[in-house]
XYZ file of C-alpha atoms in Angstrom:
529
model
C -41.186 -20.593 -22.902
C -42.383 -22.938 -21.185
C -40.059 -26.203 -20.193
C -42.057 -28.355 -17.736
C -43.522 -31.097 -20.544
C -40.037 -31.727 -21.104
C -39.204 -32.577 -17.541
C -37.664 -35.856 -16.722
C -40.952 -37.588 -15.598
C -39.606 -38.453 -11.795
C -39.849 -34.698 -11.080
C -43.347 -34.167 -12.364
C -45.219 -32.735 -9.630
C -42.245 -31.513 -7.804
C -42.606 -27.876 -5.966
C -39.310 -25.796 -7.702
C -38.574 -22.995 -5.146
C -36.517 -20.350 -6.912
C -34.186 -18.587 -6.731
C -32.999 -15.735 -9.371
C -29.923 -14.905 -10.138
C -28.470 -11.529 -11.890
C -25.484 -10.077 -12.679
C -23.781 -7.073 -14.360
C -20.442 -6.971 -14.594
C -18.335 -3.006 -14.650
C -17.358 -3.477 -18.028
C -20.957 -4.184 -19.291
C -21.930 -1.414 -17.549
C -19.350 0.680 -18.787
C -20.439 -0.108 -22.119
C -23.895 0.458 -21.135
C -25.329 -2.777 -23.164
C -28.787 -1.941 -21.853
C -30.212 -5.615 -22.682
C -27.861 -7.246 -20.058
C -29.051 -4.180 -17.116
C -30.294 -5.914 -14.008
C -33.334 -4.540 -14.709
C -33.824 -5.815 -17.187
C -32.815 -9.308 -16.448
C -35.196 -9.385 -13.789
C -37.998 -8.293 -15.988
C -37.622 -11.109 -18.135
C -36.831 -13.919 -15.677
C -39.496 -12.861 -13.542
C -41.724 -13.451 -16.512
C -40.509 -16.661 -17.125
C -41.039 -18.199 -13.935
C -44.355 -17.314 -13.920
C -45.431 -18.661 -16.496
C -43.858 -21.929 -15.543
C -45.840 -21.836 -12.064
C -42.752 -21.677 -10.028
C -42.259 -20.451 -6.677
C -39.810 -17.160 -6.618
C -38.363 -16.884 -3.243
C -35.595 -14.728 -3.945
C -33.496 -12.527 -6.228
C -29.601 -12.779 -5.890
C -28.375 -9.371 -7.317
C -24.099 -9.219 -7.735
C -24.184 -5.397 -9.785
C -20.902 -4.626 -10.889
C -19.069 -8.155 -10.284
C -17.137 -9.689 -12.707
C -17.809 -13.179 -14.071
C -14.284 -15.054 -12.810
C -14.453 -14.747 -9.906
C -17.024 -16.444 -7.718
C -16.209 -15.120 -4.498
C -19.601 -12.381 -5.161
C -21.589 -11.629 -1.778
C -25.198 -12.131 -3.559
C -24.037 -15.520 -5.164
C -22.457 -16.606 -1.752
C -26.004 -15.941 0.043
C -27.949 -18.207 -2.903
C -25.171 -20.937 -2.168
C -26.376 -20.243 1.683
C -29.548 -20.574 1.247
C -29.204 -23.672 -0.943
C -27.140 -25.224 1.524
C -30.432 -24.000 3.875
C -32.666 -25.849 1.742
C -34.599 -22.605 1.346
C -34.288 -23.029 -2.679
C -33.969 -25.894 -5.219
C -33.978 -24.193 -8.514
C -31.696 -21.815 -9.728
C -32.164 -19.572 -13.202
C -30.146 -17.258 -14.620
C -30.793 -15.565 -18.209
C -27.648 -17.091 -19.600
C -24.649 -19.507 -18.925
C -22.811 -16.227 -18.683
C -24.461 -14.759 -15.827
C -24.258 -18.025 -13.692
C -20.052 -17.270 -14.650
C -17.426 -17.064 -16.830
C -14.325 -18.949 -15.465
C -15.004 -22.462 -17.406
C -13.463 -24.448 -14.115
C -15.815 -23.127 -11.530
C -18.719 -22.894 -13.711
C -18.618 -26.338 -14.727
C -17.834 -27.461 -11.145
C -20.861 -25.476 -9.664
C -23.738 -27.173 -12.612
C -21.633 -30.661 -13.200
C -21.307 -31.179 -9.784
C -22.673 -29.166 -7.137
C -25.708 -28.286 -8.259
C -26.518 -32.176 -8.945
C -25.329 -32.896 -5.548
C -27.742 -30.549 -3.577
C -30.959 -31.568 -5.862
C -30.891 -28.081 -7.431
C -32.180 -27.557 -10.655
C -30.343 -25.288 -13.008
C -31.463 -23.220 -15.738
C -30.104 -20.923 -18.605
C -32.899 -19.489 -20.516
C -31.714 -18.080 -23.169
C -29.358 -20.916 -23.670
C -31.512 -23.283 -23.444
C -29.849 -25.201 -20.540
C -31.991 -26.922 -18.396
C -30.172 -29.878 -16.208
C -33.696 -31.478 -15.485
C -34.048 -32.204 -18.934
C -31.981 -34.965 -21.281
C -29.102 -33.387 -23.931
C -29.838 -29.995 -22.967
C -26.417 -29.736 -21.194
C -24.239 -31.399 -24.080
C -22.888 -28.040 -25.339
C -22.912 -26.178 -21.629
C -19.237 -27.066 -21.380
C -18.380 -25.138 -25.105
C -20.263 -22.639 -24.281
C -18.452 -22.299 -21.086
C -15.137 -22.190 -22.797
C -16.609 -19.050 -24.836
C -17.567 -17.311 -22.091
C -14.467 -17.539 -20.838
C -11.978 -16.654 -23.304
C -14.487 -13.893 -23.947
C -13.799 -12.803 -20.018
C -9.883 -12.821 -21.111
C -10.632 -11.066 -24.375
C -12.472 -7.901 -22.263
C -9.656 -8.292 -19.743
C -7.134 -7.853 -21.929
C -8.795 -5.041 -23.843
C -9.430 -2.640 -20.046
C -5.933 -3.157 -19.328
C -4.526 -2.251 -22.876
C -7.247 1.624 -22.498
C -6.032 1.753 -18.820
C -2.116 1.604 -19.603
C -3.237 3.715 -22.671
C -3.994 6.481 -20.087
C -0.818 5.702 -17.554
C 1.002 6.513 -20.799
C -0.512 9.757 -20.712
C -0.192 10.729 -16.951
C -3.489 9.649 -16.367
C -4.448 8.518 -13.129
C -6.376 5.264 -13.076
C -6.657 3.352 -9.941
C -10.226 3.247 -7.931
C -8.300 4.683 -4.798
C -5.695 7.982 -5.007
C -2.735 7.234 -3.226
C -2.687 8.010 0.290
C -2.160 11.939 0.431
C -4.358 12.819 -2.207
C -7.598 12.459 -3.483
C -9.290 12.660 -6.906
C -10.423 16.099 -8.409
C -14.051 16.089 -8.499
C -13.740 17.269 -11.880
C -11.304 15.489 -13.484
C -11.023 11.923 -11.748
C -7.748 11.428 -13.503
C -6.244 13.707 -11.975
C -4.882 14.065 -8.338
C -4.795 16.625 -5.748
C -3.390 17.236 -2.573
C -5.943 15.702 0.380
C -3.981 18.232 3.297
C -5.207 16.101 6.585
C -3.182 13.407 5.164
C -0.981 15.270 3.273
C 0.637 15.763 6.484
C 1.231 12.522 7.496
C 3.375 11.971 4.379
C 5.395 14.858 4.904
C 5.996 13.238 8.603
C 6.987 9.808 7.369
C 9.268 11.510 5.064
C 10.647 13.784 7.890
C 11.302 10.840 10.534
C 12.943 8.892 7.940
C 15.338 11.273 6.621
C 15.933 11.974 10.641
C 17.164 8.763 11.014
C 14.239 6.932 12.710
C 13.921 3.338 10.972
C 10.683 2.380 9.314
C 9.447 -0.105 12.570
C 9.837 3.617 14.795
C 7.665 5.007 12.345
C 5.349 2.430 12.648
C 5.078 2.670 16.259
C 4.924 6.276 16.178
C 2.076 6.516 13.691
C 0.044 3.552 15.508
C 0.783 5.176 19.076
C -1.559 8.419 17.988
C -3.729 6.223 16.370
C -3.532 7.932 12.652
C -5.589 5.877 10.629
C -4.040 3.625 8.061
C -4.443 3.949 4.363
C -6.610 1.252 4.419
C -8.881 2.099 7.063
C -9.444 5.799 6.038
C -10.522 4.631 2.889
C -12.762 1.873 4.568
C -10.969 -1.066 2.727
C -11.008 -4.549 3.468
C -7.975 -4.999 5.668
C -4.964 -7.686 4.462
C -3.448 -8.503 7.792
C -4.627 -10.681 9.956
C -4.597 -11.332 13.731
C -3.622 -9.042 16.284
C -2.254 -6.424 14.097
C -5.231 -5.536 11.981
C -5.864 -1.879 10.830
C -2.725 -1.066 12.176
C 0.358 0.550 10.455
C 3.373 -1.817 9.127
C 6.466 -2.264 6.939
C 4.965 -2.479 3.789
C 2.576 0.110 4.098
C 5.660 2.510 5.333
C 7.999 1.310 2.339
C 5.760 1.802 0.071
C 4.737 5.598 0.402
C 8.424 5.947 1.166
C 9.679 4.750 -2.427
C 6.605 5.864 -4.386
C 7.245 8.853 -6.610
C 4.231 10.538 -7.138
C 5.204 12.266 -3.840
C 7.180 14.458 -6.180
C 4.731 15.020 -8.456
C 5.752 12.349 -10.719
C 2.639 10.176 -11.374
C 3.706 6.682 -11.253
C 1.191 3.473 -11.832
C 2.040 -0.756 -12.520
C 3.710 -1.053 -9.602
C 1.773 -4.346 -9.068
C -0.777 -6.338 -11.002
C -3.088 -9.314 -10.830
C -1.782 -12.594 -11.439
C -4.349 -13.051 -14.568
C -7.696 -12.056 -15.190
C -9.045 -14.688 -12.416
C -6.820 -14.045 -9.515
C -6.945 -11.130 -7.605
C -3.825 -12.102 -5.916
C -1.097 -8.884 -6.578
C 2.113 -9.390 -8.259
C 5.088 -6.966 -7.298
C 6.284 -5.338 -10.702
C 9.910 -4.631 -10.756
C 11.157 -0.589 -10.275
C 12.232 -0.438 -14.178
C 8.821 -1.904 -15.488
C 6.947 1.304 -13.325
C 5.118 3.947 -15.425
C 5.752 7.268 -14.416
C 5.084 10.528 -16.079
C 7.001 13.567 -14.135
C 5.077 16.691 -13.568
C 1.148 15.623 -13.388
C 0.089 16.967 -10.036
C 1.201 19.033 -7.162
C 3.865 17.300 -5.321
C 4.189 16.453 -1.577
C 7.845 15.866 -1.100
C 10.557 17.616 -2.618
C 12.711 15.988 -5.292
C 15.393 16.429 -3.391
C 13.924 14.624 -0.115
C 12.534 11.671 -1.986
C 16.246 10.894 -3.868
C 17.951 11.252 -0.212
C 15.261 8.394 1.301
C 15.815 6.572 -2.015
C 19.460 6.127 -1.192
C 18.703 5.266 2.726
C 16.971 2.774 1.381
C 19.619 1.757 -1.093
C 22.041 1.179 1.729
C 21.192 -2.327 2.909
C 21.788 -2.854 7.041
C 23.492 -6.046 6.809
C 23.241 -6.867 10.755
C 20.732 -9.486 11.243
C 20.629 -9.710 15.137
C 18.340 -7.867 16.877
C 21.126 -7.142 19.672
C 23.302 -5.989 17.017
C 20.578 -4.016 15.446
C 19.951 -1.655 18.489
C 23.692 -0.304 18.037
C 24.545 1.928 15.559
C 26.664 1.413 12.817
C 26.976 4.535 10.482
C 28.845 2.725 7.922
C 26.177 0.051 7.380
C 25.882 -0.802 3.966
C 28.768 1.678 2.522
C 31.790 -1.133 2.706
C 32.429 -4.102 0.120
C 34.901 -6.484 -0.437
C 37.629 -4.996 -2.896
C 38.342 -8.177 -3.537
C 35.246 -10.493 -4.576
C 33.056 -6.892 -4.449
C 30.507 -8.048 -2.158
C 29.044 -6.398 1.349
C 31.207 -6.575 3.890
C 29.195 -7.616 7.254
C 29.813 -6.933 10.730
C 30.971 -9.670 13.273
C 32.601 -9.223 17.093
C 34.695 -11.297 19.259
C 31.854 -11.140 21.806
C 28.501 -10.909 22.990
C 29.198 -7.148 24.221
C 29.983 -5.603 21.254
C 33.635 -5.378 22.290
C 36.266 -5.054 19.101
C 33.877 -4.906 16.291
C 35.206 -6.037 12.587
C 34.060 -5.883 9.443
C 34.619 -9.228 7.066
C 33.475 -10.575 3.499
C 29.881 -11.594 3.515
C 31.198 -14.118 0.819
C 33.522 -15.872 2.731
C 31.914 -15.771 5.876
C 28.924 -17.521 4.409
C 30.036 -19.829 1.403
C 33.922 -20.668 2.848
C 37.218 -19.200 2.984
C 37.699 -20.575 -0.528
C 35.337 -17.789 -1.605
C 37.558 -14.551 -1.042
C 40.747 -13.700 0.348
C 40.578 -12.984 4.120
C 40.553 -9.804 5.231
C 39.171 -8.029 8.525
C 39.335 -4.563 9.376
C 37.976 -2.750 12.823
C 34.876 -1.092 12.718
C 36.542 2.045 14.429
C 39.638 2.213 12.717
C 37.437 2.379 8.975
C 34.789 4.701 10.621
C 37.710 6.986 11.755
C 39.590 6.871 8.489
C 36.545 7.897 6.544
C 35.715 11.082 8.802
C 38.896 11.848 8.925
C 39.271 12.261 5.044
C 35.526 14.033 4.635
C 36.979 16.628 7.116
C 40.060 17.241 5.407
C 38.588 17.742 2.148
C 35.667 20.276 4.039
C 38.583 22.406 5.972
C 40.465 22.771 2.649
C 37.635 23.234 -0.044
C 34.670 24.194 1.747
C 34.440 28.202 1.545
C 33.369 29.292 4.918
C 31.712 32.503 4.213
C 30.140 31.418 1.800
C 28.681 28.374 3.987
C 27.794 31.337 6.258
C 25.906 32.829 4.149
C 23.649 30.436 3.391
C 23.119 29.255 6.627
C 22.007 32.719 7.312
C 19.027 32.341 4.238
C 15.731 33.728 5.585
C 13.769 31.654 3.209
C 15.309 28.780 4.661
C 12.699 27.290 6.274
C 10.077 28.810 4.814
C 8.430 26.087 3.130
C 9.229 23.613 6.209
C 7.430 25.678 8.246
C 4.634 26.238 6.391
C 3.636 22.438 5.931
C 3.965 22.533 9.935
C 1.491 25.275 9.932
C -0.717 23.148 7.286
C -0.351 19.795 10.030
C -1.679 22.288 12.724
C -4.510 23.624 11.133
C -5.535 19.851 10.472
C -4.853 18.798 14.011
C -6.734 21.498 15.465
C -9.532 21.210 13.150
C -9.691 17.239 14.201
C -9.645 18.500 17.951
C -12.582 20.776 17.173
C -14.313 17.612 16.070
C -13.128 15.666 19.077
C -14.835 18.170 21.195
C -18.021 18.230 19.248
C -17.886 14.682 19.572
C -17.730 14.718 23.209
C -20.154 16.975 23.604
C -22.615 15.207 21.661
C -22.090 12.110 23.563
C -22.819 13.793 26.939
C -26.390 14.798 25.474
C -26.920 11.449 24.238
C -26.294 10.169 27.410
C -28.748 12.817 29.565
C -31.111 12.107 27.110
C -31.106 8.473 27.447
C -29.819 7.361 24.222
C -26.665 5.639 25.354
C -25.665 4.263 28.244
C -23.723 5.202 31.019
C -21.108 2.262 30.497
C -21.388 3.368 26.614
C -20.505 6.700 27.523
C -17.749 6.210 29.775
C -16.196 3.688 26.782
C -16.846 5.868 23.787
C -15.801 9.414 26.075
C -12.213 7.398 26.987
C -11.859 6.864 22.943
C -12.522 9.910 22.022
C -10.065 11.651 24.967
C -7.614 9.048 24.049
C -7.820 10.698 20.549
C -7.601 14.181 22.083
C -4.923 13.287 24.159
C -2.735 12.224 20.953
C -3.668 15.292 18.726
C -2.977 17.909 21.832
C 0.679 16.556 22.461
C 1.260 16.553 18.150
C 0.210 19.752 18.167
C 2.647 20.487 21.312
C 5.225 19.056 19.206
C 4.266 21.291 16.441
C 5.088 24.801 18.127
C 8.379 22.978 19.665
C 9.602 22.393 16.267
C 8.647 25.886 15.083
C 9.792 27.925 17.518
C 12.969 25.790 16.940
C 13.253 26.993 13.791
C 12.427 30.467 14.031
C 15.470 30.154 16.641
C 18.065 28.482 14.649
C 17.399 30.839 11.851
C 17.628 34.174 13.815
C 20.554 32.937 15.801
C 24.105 34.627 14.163
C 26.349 33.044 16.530
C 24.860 29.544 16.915
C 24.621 29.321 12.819
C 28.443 30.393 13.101
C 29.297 28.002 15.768
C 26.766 25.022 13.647
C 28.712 25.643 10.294
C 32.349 25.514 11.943
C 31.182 22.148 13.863
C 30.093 20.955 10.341
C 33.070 21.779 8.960
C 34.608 19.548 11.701
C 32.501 16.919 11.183
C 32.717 16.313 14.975
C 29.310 14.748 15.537
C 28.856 12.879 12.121
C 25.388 10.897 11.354
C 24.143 8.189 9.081
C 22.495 10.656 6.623
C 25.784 12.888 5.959
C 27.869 9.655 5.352
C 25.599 8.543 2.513
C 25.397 11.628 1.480
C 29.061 11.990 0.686
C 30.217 8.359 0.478
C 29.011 5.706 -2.336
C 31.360 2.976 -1.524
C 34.570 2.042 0.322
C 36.298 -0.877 -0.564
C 38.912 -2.856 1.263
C 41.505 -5.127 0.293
C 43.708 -8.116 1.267
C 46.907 -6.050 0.377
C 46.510 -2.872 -0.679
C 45.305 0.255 1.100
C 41.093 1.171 1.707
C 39.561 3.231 -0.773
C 36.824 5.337 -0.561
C 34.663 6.527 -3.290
C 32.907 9.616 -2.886
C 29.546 11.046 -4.234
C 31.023 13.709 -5.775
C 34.295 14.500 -7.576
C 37.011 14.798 -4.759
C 39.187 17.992 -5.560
């Protein structure tokens, strides 16, 4: 085994400080090849560097890293402690462990490793860079170990998509909502404490608050993000770490195992070296229906999946803070593209609709056309209420206005937020208490106490006034559905369509077109009598 006769003869006598590096990768251990376990590898470098009189000064242990990718915290701290001077030698038991991208590999023994002084050894490859011709077939062998990387790549994610196919769940982390059954872990279950939240982002959307108001509201009680319950390594940056944004809303928002409906390849990895996410395109999703107990209703994930459908084409920020309830409902009969919302001035006086086209390509694009913003909002409420008042059966409305299971299952996922909140406020308290002691005791500080105490009543603070809000909306309901006359008085308003909102419009309307010359049409969701 020995190797130091062979030596180039200007490093004869020279004191090789070691440092030993091992590494298992998940699908080795998943196919428990017990002659590449860390133990093992240790075993039998250990041996070998003392029997070559070296000096071990440390062992560099990445367990469960893969091979392309060189961003491994145990292989960073050897590269450290080069740079440190701490070692000069650096063995592995094969080319393999060292890496298996051929780029990086070849960039850290061709020229890194030369540039620090560091000697580099593969034992069982016999690759040695103090010693002449042993490194003429490093870079083939490099190549193998890579394609064999992409080989074992390719073969996980054909199994993996092999189990999405059958309603398998397969990701590391359960969507946010549930959590893995400890007996199956491809299967989900419902996790309740943030089960809840869900249910809430679902709620506040379909109540017309946009997804930046849900944002702030979720991030002004301080409800933990997906990533930060699950202790992941945050991907924002700045200010706004750990806290809740767009994406993080739109995604739970258009995802539908909410319904029960377990759906996986929403994203992958660029290739087998880059972790960097690619977004996969709706039709190219796997989802099998009916795998797990659902969160949202069918019917309240397809109305937020056409919210979301109907684009907001005002791009101002002024012009966002007014309401338009036909937003994303009117298109050029013409040229069939959006129409988009101008004015004749800053204060929102005389608001039109135009083409998108022509307004931003030329008036050569479309024919010109403008219609008021009133006038088509009018027109459109004023047909939806004469169809209701001459179709809609009233008693019958009535009668199902009146249903006692109405809000049965509405009010029982506010019962299942409460129990969570209060059960969090019990912990609060504990907390609190716990503190005090610590601090009587001596343990903390006074200063620590006073910061960690205004936390944790910050905390209590935010959980109190949810649950406040809880019991409002409740006893709301128990109201509305005991209440004969208002239900009578709600259903003949409805039927009036006097105070109209976003929701209802999209509800009923799929499209209204307007033309140069002929008269507006508007296309309904549902056969018009």
């Amino acid at each position: 085994m020995k190797t130091l006769e062979n030596s180039y003869s200007s490093n004869i006598g020279k004191i090789y400080n070691v440092g030993i590096y091992l590494r298992l990768s998940r699908e080795v251990e998943e196919n428990k090849e017990v002659s590449q376990s860390i133990v093992n590898q240790k075993d039998f470098l250990t041996t070998y560097v003392i029997e070559n009189e070296f000096n071990i000064i440390d062992y560099y242990i990445d367990d469960g890293y893969s091979g392309t990718n060189f961003d491994r915290p145990a292989f960073q701290r050897m590269i450290a402690d080069i740079e440190k001077g701490k070692i000069n030698t650096v063995i592995t038991k094969d080319l393999s462990r060292l890496g298996r991208d051929y780029i990086m590999t070849g960039h850290y023994i061709e020229k890194y490793f030369p540039s620090k002084n560091v000697r580099y050894i593969a034992v069982n490859d016999g690759i040695d860079s103090y010693i002449e011709n042993s490194n003429d077939m490093t870079p083939f062998k490099a190549v193998i170990n890579d394609m064999y990387a992409k080989d074992i790549s390719k073969k996980v994610r054909t199994a993996k998509n092999t189990q999405k196919l059958k309603g398998e769940f397969v990701g590391s982390i359960a969507p946010y909502g549930y959590k893995k059954d400890k007996t199956n872990k491809n299967k989900l279950i419902i996790e309740e404490e943030t089960a809840c939240v869900v249910r809430r982002i679902f709620k506040m959307f379909i109540d017309n608050m946009s997804m930046i108001g849900i944002v702030k509201q979720l991030s002004l009680e301080k409800i933990p993000t997906p990533s930060a319950l699950k202790n992941l390594k945050n991907t924002q940056c700045g200010a706004y770490t750990g806290h809740w944004n767009l994406p993080m809303i739109k995604r739970i928002l258009t995802n539908p195992t909410y319904m029960g409906n377990l759906t996986q390849n929403r994203s992958k990895k660029v290739n087998y070296k880059v972790k960097k996410q690619n977004i996969i395109a709706r039709e190219n999703w796997i989802t099998i229906p009916d795998t797990h107990e659902a969160i949202i209703s069918e019917q309240d994930f397809n109305t937020v999946q056409n919210l979301l459908s109907k684009r907001n084409y005002i791009k101002t920020e002024r012009a966002v803070k007014r309401l338009h309830l036909l937003s994303g409902l009117v298109f050029c009969g013409d040229c069939k593209k959006p129409m988009t919302y101008t004015t004749e001035n800053k204060k929102f006086k005389n608001i039109y609709l135009i083409c998108s086209a022509r307004k931003r390509y030329g008036k050569n694009m479309c024919t010109p056309k403008s219609i008021k913003e009133d006038y088509l909002q009018n027109m459109a409420i004023e047909k939806i209420r004469e169809i209701a008042l001459k179709h809609v059966d009233k008693k019958l409305l009535l009668k199902n206005s009146d249903t006692k299971d109405q809000y049965a299952e509405y009010v029982n996922n506010l019962n299942k937020e409460k129990t969570e909140k209060n059960k969090q406020l019990e912990e609060i308290k504990t907390m609190i208490m716990n503190l005090y002691k610590d601090k009587i005791k001596n343990i903390i500080s006074e200063r620590d106490f006073i910061d960690l105490s205004k936390e944790c009543n910050s905390q209590r603070d935010g959980l109190m006034e949810r649950i406040n809000q809880i019991d409002s909306e409740i006893n709301q309901t128990h109201e509305n559905k005991s209440n004969t006359a208002e239900i009578e008085k709600c259903s003949e308003d409805f039927l009036q369509f006097e105070n109209i909102d976003r929701l209802t419009l999209i509800t009923l309307i799929n499209r209204i077109e307007v033309y140069q010359d002929r008269p507006v049409v508007i296309k309904f969701n549902f056969i018009e009598p």
